[in-house]
Amino acid sequence: MKHFIMFGPPGAGKGTQAAMLVDKFNLRHVSTGDLLRGEIKRETELGLKAKKLIEAGSLVPDEVVEGMIKNEIASHPEVKGFIFDGFPRTLEQAAALDGILAERGEEISGVISIIIDDEMVKARIRHRAEIEDRKDDMDEATVANRIKTYHDKTEPIIDYYKKAGKYNGIDGVGSIDDIFNRICGIIEKL
Ligand code: AMP
């Protein structure tokens, strides 16, 4: 089993790259953002609570996303590995993921971090807002809060994985194919 984390700020292209990696390496793509948007669409109780937080650009509570991940892992015993996208987003989530995998005798093989600066984050999200119908991409204050949340709560995870020797940073500037080739170069070595 090989599990990877696609890491980076909002709009870095984690979802696009993860979807491409699924085909090449036969992994299962798990995006907590997509799972939450599914809950919102189905108007579940969880979805209704998550909607407010997502539209404010804040994080959904750790235990909610950890439960989703646990469920997702348990319900796909057939896969060769997972590619986590948008998870973990806090140190607490990173430790929880290690715990969930350790119970199965597994671990994260590597973290691939797509590095772009805040100006590029804003530009990429503006571009996505023209293509996808995501409310959290359309409001400037929400985008600003998502960037702040990334720096405050998510970025500290980088050190956590650096200490574990699992962190791989790549330059996120370039075409989708350029970035994909950079990521493949790393994954093939892990
Ligand atoms: P994403 O599609 O990954 O950009 O996620 C969209 C929004 O869903 C985020 O801004 C958060 O509000 C929420 N979300 C997604 N993943 C997580 C997570 N791992 N922890 C907390 N909130 C999350």
PDB file of C-alpha atoms in Angstrom, residues 28-172:
ATOM      1  CA  ARG A  28      -7.961   6.283  -5.060  1.00  0.00           C
ATOM      2  CA  HIS A  29      -8.427  10.051  -4.857  1.00  0.00           C
ATOM      3  CA  VAL A  30      -9.981  11.313  -1.619  1.00  0.00           C
ATOM      4  CA  SER A  31     -10.830  14.993  -1.421  1.00  0.00           C
ATOM      5  CA  THR A  32     -12.430  16.130   1.834  1.00  0.00           C
ATOM      6  CA  GLY A  33     -13.631  19.282   0.017  1.00  0.00           C
ATOM      7  CA  ASP A  34     -15.464  17.125  -2.569  1.00  0.00           C
ATOM      8  CA  LEU A  35     -16.913  14.897   0.165  1.00  0.00           C
ATOM      9  CA  LEU A  36     -18.166  17.977   2.033  1.00  0.00           C
ATOM     10  CA  ARG A  37     -19.652  19.502  -1.140  1.00  0.00           C
ATOM     11  CA  GLY A  38     -21.457  16.155  -1.656  1.00  0.00           C
ATOM     12  CA  GLU A  39     -22.962  16.453   1.839  1.00  0.00           C
ATOM     13  CA  ILE A  40     -24.069  20.022   1.076  1.00  0.00           C
ATOM     14  CA  LYS A  41     -25.679  18.949  -2.205  1.00  0.00           C
ATOM     15  CA  ARG A  42     -27.588  16.156  -0.471  1.00  0.00           C
ATOM     16  CA  GLU A  43     -28.609  18.661   2.235  1.00  0.00           C
ATOM     17  CA  THR A  44     -27.557  16.317   5.059  1.00  0.00           C
ATOM     18  CA  GLU A  45     -27.303  17.609   8.622  1.00  0.00           C
ATOM     19  CA  LEU A  46     -23.513  17.577   8.324  1.00  0.00           C
ATOM     20  CA  GLY A  47     -23.750  19.397   4.989  1.00  0.00           C
ATOM     21  CA  LEU A  48     -25.879  22.166   6.438  1.00  0.00           C
ATOM     22  CA  LYS A  49     -23.370  22.770   9.252  1.00  0.00           C
ATOM     23  CA  ALA A  50     -20.372  22.565   6.905  1.00  0.00           C
ATOM     24  CA  LYS A  51     -21.886  24.983   4.375  1.00  0.00           C
ATOM     25  CA  LYS A  52     -21.692  27.961   6.739  1.00  0.00           C
ATOM     26  CA  LEU A  53     -18.061  27.265   7.631  1.00  0.00           C
ATOM     27  CA  ILE A  54     -16.998  26.657   4.027  1.00  0.00           C
ATOM     28  CA  GLU A  55     -18.671  29.819   2.802  1.00  0.00           C
ATOM     29  CA  ALA A  56     -16.899  31.782   5.533  1.00  0.00           C
ATOM     30  CA  GLY A  57     -13.549  30.307   4.444  1.00  0.00           C
ATOM     31  CA  SER A  58     -13.100  28.543   7.799  1.00  0.00           C
ATOM     32  CA  LEU A  59     -12.231  24.921   8.476  1.00  0.00           C
ATOM     33  CA  VAL A  60     -14.781  22.255   9.309  1.00  0.00           C
ATOM     34  CA  PRO A  61     -14.041  20.643  12.734  1.00  0.00           C
ATOM     35  CA  ASP A  62     -11.228  18.068  12.758  1.00  0.00           C
ATOM     36  CA  GLU A  63     -13.412  15.226  14.050  1.00  0.00           C
ATOM     37  CA  VAL A  64     -15.844  15.667  11.152  1.00  0.00           C
ATOM     38  CA  VAL A  65     -13.233  15.303   8.393  1.00  0.00           C
ATOM     39  CA  GLU A  66     -11.347  12.604  10.315  1.00  0.00           C
ATOM     40  CA  GLY A  67     -14.564  10.571  10.479  1.00  0.00           C
ATOM     41  CA  MET A  68     -15.030  10.967   6.731  1.00  0.00           C
ATOM     42  CA  ILE A  69     -11.493   9.794   6.019  1.00  0.00           C
ATOM     43  CA  LYS A  70     -11.825   6.803   8.354  1.00  0.00           C
ATOM     44  CA  ASN A  71     -15.004   5.812   6.549  1.00  0.00           C
ATOM     45  CA  GLU A  72     -13.488   6.251   3.118  1.00  0.00           C
ATOM     46  CA  ILE A  73     -10.424   4.133   3.961  1.00  0.00           C
ATOM     47  CA  ALA A  74     -12.504   1.379   5.561  1.00  0.00           C
ATOM     48  CA  SER A  75     -14.900   1.168   2.642  1.00  0.00           C
ATOM     49  CA  HIS A  76     -12.232   0.667  -0.044  1.00  0.00           C
ATOM     50  CA  PRO A  77     -10.139  -2.355   0.906  1.00  0.00           C
ATOM     51  CA  GLU A  78      -9.548  -3.125  -2.784  1.00  0.00           C
ATOM     52  CA  VAL A  79      -7.346  -0.099  -3.546  1.00  0.00           C
ATOM     53  CA  LYS A  80      -3.551  -0.015  -3.874  1.00  0.00           C
ATOM     54  CA  GLY A  81      -3.346   3.264  -2.005  1.00  0.00           C
ATOM     55  CA  PHE A  82      -4.952   6.633  -1.463  1.00  0.00           C
ATOM     56  CA  ILE A  83      -4.079  10.093  -2.607  1.00  0.00           C
ATOM     57  CA  PHE A  84      -5.316  12.547  -0.010  1.00  0.00           C
ATOM     58  CA  ASP A  85      -6.242  15.983  -1.333  1.00  0.00           C
ATOM     59  CA  GLY A  86      -7.136  18.828   1.028  1.00  0.00           C
ATOM     60  CA  PHE A  87      -6.499  16.556   4.013  1.00  0.00           C
ATOM     61  CA  PRO A  88      -4.803  16.854   6.474  1.00  0.00           C
ATOM     62  CA  ARG A  89      -5.267  20.587   7.011  1.00  0.00           C
ATOM     63  CA  THR A  90      -4.263  20.805  10.680  1.00  0.00           C
ATOM     64  CA  LEU A  91      -1.584  19.162  12.829  1.00  0.00           C
ATOM     65  CA  GLU A  92      -4.357  17.347  14.687  1.00  0.00           C
ATOM     66  CA  GLN A  93      -5.598  15.869  11.381  1.00  0.00           C
ATOM     67  CA  ALA A  94      -2.069  14.865  10.371  1.00  0.00           C
ATOM     68  CA  ALA A  95      -1.594  12.981  13.650  1.00  0.00           C
ATOM     69  CA  ALA A  96      -5.054  11.391  13.303  1.00  0.00           C
ATOM     70  CA  LEU A  97      -4.228  10.193   9.782  1.00  0.00           C
ATOM     71  CA  ASP A  98      -0.989   8.633  11.001  1.00  0.00           C
ATOM     72  CA  GLY A  99      -3.001   6.879  13.733  1.00  0.00           C
ATOM     73  CA  ILE A 100      -5.674   5.582  11.317  1.00  0.00           C
ATOM     74  CA  LEU A 101      -3.012   4.183   8.970  1.00  0.00           C
ATOM     75  CA  ALA A 102      -0.851   2.783  11.812  1.00  0.00           C
ATOM     76  CA  GLU A 103      -3.828   0.707  13.008  1.00  0.00           C
ATOM     77  CA  ARG A 104      -3.691  -0.981   9.605  1.00  0.00           C
ATOM     78  CA  GLY A 105       0.097  -1.366   9.684  1.00  0.00           C
ATOM     79  CA  GLU A 106       0.422   1.313   6.985  1.00  0.00           C
ATOM     80  CA  GLU A 107       1.869   4.793   6.662  1.00  0.00           C
ATOM     81  CA  ILE A 108       2.124   7.786   4.359  1.00  0.00           C
ATOM     82  CA  SER A 109       4.741   7.165   1.662  1.00  0.00           C
ATOM     83  CA  GLY A 110       5.220  10.825   0.828  1.00  0.00           C
ATOM     84  CA  VAL A 111       3.803  14.332   0.902  1.00  0.00           C
ATOM     85  CA  ILE A 112       3.932  16.312  -2.326  1.00  0.00           C
ATOM     86  CA  SER A 113       3.609  20.016  -1.749  1.00  0.00           C
ATOM     87  CA  ILE A 114       2.721  22.303  -4.657  1.00  0.00           C
ATOM     88  CA  ILE A 115       4.365  25.632  -3.883  1.00  0.00           C
ATOM     89  CA  ILE A 116       2.798  28.871  -5.171  1.00  0.00           C
ATOM     90  CA  ASP A 117       2.646  32.342  -3.596  1.00  0.00           C
ATOM     91  CA  ASP A 118      -0.467  34.145  -2.338  1.00  0.00           C
ATOM     92  CA  GLU A 119      -0.819  36.298  -5.467  1.00  0.00           C
ATOM     93  CA  MET A 120      -0.907  33.190  -7.625  1.00  0.00           C
ATOM     94  CA  VAL A 121      -3.405  31.584  -5.240  1.00  0.00           C
ATOM     95  CA  LYS A 122      -5.732  34.560  -5.775  1.00  0.00           C
ATOM     96  CA  ALA A 123      -5.251  34.479  -9.557  1.00  0.00           C
ATOM     97  CA  ARG A 124      -5.880  30.718  -9.791  1.00  0.00           C
ATOM     98  CA  ILE A 125      -9.010  30.957  -7.646  1.00  0.00           C
ATOM     99  CA  ARG A 126     -10.309  33.879  -9.755  1.00  0.00           C
ATOM    100  CA  HIS A 127      -9.791  31.735 -12.838  1.00  0.00           C
ATOM    101  CA  ARG A 128     -11.527  28.702 -11.261  1.00  0.00           C
ATOM    102  CA  ALA A 129     -14.472  30.903 -10.258  1.00  0.00           C
ATOM    103  CA  GLU A 130     -15.143  31.445 -13.957  1.00  0.00           C
ATOM    104  CA  ILE A 131     -15.260  27.709 -14.662  1.00  0.00           C
ATOM    105  CA  GLU A 132     -16.645  26.021 -11.528  1.00  0.00           C
ATOM    106  CA  ASP A 133     -19.646  27.018  -9.494  1.00  0.00           C
ATOM    107  CA  ARG A 134     -18.028  27.253  -6.045  1.00  0.00           C
ATOM    108  CA  LYS A 135     -19.397  29.951  -3.778  1.00  0.00           C
ATOM    109  CA  ASP A 136     -16.218  29.967  -1.676  1.00  0.00           C
ATOM    110  CA  ASP A 137     -14.219  30.938  -4.792  1.00  0.00           C
ATOM    111  CA  MET A 138     -16.439  33.900  -5.645  1.00  0.00           C
ATOM    112  CA  ASP A 139     -16.199  36.073  -2.550  1.00  0.00           C
ATOM    113  CA  GLU A 140     -12.981  38.012  -1.938  1.00  0.00           C
ATOM    114  CA  ALA A 141     -13.289  38.016   1.862  1.00  0.00           C
ATOM    115  CA  THR A 142     -13.806  34.235   1.856  1.00  0.00           C
ATOM    116  CA  VAL A 143     -10.742  33.713  -0.324  1.00  0.00           C
ATOM    117  CA  ALA A 144      -8.685  35.988   1.972  1.00  0.00           C
ATOM    118  CA  ASN A 145      -9.785  33.966   5.006  1.00  0.00           C
ATOM    119  CA  ARG A 146      -8.924  30.686   3.286  1.00  0.00           C
ATOM    120  CA  ILE A 147      -5.419  31.993   2.583  1.00  0.00           C
ATOM    121  CA  LYS A 148      -5.023  33.146   6.195  1.00  0.00           C
ATOM    122  CA  THR A 149      -6.328  29.813   7.482  1.00  0.00           C
ATOM    123  CA  TYR A 150      -3.823  28.026   5.255  1.00  0.00           C
ATOM    124  CA  HIS A 151      -0.903  30.007   6.714  1.00  0.00           C
ATOM    125  CA  ASP A 152      -2.098  29.774  10.331  1.00  0.00           C
ATOM    126  CA  LYS A 153      -3.358  26.211  10.581  1.00  0.00           C
ATOM    127  CA  THR A 154      -2.213  24.184   7.580  1.00  0.00           C
ATOM    128  CA  GLU A 155       1.337  25.374   6.881  1.00  0.00           C
ATOM    129  CA  PRO A 156       2.669  24.104  10.259  1.00  0.00           C
ATOM    130  CA  ILE A 157       2.074  20.600   8.890  1.00  0.00           C
ATOM    131  CA  ILE A 158       5.068  21.101   6.601  1.00  0.00           C
ATOM    132  CA  ASP A 159       7.475  20.813   9.539  1.00  0.00           C
ATOM    133  CA  TYR A 160       5.638  17.768  10.856  1.00  0.00           C
ATOM    134  CA  TYR A 161       6.290  15.892   7.599  1.00  0.00           C
ATOM    135  CA  LYS A 162       9.784  17.332   7.173  1.00  0.00           C
ATOM    136  CA  LYS A 163      10.708  15.852  10.552  1.00  0.00           C
ATOM    137  CA  ALA A 164       9.258  12.515   9.401  1.00  0.00           C
ATOM    138  CA  GLY A 165      11.409  12.725   6.228  1.00  0.00           C
ATOM    139  CA  LYS A 166       8.294  12.607   4.054  1.00  0.00           C
ATOM    140  CA  TYR A 167       8.095  16.135   2.652  1.00  0.00           C
ATOM    141  CA  ASN A 168       8.723  16.881  -1.039  1.00  0.00           C
ATOM    142  CA  GLY A 169       8.194  20.450  -2.270  1.00  0.00           C
ATOM    143  CA  ILE A 170       7.754  21.198  -5.967  1.00  0.00           C
ATOM    144  CA  ASP A 171       7.514  24.473  -7.860  1.00  0.00           C
ATOM    145  CA  GLY A 172       3.821  24.972  -8.674  1.00  0.00           C
TER     146      GLY A 172
END
